CSV table of C-alpha atoms and ligand atoms in Angstrom, one decimal:
chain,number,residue,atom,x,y,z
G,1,UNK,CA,-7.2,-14.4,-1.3
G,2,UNK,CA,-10.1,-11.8,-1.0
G,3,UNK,CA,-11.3,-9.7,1.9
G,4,UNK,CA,-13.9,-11.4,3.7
G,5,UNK,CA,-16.5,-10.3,6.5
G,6,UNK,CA,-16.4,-12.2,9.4
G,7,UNK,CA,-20.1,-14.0,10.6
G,8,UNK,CA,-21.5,-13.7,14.3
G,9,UNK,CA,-20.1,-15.9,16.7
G,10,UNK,CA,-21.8,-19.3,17.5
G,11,UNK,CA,-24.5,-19.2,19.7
G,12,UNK,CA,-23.4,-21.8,21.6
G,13,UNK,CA,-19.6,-20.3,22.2
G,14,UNK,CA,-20.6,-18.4,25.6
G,15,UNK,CA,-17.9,-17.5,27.7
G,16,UNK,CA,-18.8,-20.4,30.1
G,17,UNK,CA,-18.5,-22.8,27.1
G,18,UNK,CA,-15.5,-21.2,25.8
G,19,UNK,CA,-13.7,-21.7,29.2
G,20,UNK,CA,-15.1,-25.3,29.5
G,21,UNK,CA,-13.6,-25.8,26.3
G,22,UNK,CA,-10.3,-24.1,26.6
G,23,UNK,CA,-9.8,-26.1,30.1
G,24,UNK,CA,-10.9,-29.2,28.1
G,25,UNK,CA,-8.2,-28.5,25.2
G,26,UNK,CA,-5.6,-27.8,28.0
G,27,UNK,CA,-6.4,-31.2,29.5
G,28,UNK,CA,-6.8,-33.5,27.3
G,29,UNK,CA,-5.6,-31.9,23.8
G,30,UNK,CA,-8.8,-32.9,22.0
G,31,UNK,CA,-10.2,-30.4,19.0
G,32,UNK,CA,-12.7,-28.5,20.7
G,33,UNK,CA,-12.8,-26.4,17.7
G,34,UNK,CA,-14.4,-29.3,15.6
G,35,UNK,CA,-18.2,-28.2,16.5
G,36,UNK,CA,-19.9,-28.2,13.5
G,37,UNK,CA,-21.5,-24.8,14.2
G,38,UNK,CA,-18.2,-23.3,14.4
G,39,UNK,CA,-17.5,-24.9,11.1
G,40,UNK,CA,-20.6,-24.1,9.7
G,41,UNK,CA,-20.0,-20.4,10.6
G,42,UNK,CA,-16.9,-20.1,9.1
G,43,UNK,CA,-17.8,-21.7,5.9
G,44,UNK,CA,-20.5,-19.5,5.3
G,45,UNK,CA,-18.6,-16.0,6.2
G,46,UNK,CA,-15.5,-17.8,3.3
G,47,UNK,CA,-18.5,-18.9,0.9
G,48,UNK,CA,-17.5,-22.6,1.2
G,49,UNK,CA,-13.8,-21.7,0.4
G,50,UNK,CA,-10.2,-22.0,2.2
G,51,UNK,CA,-9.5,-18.4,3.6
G,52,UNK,CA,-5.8,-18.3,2.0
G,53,UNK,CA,-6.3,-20.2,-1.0
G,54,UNK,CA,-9.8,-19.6,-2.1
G,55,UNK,CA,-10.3,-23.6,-2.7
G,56,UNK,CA,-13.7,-24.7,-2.3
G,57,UNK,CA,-14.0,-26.9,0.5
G,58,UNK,CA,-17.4,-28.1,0.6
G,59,UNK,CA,-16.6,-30.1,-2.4
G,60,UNK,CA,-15.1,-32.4,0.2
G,61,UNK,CA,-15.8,-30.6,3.4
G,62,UNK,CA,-14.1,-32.8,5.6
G,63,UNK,CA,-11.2,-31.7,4.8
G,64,UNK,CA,-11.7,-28.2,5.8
G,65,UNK,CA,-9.7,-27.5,8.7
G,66,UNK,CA,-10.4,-24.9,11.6
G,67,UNK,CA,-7.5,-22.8,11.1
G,68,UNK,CA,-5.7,-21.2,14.3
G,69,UNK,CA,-4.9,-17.7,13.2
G,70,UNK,CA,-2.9,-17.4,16.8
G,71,UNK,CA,-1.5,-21.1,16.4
G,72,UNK,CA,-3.0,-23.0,19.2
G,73,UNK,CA,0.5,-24.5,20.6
G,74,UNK,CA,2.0,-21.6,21.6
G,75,UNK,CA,-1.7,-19.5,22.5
G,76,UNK,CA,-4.3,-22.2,24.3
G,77,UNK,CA,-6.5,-19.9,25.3
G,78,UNK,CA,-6.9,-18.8,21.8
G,79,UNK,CA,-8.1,-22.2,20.6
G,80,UNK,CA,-12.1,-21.4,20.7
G,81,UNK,CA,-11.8,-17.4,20.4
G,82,UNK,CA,-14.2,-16.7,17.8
G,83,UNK,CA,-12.0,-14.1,15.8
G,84,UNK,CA,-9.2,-16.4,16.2
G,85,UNK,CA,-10.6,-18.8,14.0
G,86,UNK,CA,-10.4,-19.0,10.1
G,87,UNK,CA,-11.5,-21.8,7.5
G,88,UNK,CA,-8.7,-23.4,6.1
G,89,UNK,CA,-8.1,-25.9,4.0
G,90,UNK,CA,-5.3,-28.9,4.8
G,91,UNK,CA,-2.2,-27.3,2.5
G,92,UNK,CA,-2.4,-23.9,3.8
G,93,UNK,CA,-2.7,-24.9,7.7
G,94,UNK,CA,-0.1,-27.5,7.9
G,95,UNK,CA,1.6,-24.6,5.7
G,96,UNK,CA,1.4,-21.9,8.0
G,97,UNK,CA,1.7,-24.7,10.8
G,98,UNK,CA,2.5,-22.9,14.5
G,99,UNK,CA,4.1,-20.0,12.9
G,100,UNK,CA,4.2,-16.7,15.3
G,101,UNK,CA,1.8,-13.8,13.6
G,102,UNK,CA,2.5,-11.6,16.5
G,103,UNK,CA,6.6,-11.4,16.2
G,104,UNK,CA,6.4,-12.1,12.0
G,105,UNK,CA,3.0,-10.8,10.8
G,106,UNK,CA,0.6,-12.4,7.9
G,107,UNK,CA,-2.1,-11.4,6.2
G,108,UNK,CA,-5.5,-12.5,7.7
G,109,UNK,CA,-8.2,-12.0,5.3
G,110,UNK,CA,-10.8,-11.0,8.0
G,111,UNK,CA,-8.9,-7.9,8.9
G,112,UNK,CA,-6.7,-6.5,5.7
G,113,UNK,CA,-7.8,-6.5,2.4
G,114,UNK,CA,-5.4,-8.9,0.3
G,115,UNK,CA,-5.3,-6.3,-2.7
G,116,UNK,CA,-3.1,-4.4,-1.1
G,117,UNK,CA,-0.5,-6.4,-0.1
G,118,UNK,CA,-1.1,-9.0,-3.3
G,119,UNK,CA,-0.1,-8.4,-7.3
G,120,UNK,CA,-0.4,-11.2,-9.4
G,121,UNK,CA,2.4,-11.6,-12.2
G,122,UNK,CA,3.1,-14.9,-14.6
G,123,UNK,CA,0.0,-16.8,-12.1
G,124,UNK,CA,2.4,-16.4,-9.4
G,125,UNK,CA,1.7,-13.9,-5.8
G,126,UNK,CA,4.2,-11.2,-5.3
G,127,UNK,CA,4.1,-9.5,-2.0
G,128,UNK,CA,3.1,-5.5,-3.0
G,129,UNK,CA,4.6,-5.3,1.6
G,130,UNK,CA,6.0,-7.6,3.6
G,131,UNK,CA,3.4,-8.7,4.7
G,132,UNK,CA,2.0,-9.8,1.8
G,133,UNK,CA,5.5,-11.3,0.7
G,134,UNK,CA,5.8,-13.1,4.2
G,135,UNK,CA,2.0,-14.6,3.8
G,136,UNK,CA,3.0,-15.8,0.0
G,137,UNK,CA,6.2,-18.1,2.0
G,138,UNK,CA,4.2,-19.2,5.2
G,139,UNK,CA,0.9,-20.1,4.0
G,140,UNK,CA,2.5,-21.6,0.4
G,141,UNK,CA,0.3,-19.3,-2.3
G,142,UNK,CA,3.0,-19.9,-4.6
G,143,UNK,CA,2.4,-23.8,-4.7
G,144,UNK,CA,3.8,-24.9,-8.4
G,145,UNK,CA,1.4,-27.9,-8.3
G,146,UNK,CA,-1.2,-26.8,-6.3
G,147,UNK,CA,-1.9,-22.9,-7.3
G,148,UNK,CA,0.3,-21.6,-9.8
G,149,UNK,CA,-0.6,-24.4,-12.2
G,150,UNK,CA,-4.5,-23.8,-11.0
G,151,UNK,CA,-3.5,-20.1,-11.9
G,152,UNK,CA,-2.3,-20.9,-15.1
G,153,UNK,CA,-5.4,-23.4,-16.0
G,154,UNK,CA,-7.8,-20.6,-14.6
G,155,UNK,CA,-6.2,-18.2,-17.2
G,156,UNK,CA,-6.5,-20.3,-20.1
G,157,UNK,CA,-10.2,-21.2,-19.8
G,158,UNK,CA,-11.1,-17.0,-19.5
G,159,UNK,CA,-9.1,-16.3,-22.5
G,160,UNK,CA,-11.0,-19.3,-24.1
G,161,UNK,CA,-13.9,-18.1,-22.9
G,162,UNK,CA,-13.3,-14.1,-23.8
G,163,UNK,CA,-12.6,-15.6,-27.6
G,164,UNK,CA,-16.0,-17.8,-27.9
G,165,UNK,CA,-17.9,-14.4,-26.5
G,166,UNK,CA,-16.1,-12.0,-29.2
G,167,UNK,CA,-17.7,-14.8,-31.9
G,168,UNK,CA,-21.0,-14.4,-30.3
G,169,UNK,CA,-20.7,-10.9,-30.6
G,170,UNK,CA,-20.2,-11.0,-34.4
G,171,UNK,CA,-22.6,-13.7,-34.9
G,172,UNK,CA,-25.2,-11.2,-33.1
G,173,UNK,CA,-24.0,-8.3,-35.7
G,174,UNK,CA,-24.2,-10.3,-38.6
G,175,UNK,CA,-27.9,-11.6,-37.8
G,176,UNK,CA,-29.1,-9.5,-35.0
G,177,UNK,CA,-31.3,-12.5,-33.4
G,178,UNK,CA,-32.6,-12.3,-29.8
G,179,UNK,CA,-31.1,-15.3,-29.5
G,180,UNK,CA,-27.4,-14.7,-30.6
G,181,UNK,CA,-27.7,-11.6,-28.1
G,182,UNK,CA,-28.8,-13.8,-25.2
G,183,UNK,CA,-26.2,-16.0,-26.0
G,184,UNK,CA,-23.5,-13.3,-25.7
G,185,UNK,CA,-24.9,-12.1,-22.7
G,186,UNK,CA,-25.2,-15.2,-20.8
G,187,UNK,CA,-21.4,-16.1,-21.6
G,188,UNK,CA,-20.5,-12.6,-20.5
G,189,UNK,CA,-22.7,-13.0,-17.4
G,190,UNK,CA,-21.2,-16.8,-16.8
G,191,UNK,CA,-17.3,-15.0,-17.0
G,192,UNK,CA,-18.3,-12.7,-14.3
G,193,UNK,CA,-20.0,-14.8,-12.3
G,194,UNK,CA,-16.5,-16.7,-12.2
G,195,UNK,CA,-15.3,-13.2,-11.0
G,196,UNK,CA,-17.5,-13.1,-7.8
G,197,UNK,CA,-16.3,-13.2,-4.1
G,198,UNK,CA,-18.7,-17.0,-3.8
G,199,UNK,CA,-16.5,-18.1,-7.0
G,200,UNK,CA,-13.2,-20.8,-6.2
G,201,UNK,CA,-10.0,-19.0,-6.7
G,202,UNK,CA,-12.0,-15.8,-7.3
G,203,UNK,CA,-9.1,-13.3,-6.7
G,204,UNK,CA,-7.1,-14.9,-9.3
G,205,UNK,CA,-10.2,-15.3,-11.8
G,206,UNK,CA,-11.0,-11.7,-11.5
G,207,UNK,CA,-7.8,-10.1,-12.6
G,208,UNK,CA,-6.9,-12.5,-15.1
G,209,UNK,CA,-9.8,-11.6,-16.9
G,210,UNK,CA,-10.1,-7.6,-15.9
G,211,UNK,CA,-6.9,-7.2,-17.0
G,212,UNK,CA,-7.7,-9.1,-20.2
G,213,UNK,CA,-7.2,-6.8,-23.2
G,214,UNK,CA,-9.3,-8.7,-25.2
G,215,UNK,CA,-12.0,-8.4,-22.4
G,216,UNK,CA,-11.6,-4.7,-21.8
G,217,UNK,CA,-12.2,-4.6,-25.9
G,218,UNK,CA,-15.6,-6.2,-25.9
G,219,UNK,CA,-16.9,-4.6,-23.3
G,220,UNK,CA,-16.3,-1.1,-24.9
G,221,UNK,CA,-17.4,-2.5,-28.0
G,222,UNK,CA,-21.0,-3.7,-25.8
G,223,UNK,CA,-21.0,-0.5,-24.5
G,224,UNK,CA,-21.3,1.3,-27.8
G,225,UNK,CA,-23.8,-1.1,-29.3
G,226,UNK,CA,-26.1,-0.8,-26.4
G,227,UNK,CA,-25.2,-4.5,-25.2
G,228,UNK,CA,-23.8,-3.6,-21.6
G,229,UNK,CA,-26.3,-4.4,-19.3
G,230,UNK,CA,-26.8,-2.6,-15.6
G,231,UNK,CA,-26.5,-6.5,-14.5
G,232,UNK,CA,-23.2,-6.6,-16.5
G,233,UNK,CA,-22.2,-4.0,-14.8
G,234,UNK,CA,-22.7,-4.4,-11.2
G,235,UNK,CA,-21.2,-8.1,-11.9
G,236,UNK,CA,-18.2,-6.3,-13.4
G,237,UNK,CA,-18.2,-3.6,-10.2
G,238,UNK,CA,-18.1,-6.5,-7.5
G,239,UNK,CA,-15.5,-8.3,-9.4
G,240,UNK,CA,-13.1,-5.0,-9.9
G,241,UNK,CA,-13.2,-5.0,-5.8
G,242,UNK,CA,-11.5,-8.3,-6.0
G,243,UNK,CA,-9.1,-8.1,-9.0
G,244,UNK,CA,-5.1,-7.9,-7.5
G,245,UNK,CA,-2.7,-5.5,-9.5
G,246,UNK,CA,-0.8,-7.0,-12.0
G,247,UNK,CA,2.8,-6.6,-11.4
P,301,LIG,ZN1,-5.9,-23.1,1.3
């Protein structure tokens, strides 16, 4: 989970269509939510990604789901307010299902920032508050299958990828081609890029491999040699805003 900016509301939600709506939900129980500029909206403001998860759901968009931070059972006139609404994907809403986030609070990533109420230890979430350790059980961020393995997957390709890079790096020292330094770079550049809030699973990605000793090594080792790039850097900035503690 990362912190996310919410987009301007629909044009088309006035507050005449939003009661037309609401009174059309109350009637008939239909998903007035479904409009695609409401889902539109929302999967730009998540860059195509569930809100809790960080899956990408425009691989398969239809099965992103307009999420009900308020759950629309128990709060009807809730069901079109714009800052009510988050993208979801199908696990984490049935997850979180019509649980109360007034009496037992959650996280919601358009209002608190995850990392500080989410550490990361053995690919698992561990609740830093309660609220974090109450949004790990409701919404299901500790899935085995689903996440956790994802985790562990997510892990193994960076520290792949952190070896391959530290053989670039000698290959560049021991011939000092353009090329072999390009290639470094572009690897480097490619790991962070995997670190970036429009990444899948980005939160995860980013402290896995910021908290990579192995990582931290070759960077200092760049550094010194010249190698570090302002690019690098401001790729390496952005994805230290998303990295969770390790504990
Ligand atoms: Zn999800």
């Amino acid at each position: 989970m990362i912190k996310l900016e919410r987009s301007p509301k629909p044009k088309f939600l006035t507050s005449e269509k939003v009661k037309e709506l609401i009174e059309e939900f109350k009637k008939s129980g239909s998903s007035v939510w479904n409009a695609d500029p409401i889902k539109k909206q929302l999967l730009t403001s998540s860059y195509g990604k569930c809100s809790y998860c960080e899956c990408d759901l425009t691989e398969e968009s239809k099965y992103m789901e307009v999420e009900h931070f308020e759950d629309k059972k128990h709060n009807p006139d809730k069901v079109v307010e714009w800052e009510n609404l988050l993208p979801s994907c199908k696990k984490c809403n049935g997850s979180k299902s019509t649980h109360n986030v007034i009496s037992d609070p959650i996280l919601n990533p358009y209002l608190q920032d995850p990392r500080e109420h989410l550490a990361i230890r053995l690919f698992r979430m561990r609740g830093l508050t309660q609220i974090g350790r109450d949004s790990i059980d409701v919404v299901g961020l500790n899935n085995q299958e689903r996440l956790v393995l994802k985790r562990f997957e997510i892990g193994s390709q960076a520290a792949d990828s952190i070896e391959v890079a530290w053989e670039r790096y000698r290959t560049f020292k021991s011939n000092e081609r353009t090329q072999s330094k390009n290639r470094l770079i572009s690897l480097l550049e490619g790991i962070l890029l995997e670190c970036q809030p429009s990444a899948i699973y980005a939160a995860t990605t980013a402290t896995v491999v910021l908290t990579d000793s192995n990582f931290l090594a070759l960077i200092d080792t760049m550094k010194i040699d010249g190698l570090w790039s302002e690019d690098l850097e401001d790729l390496h900035t952005i994805a230290q805003s998303l990295a969770l503690r390790c504990a």
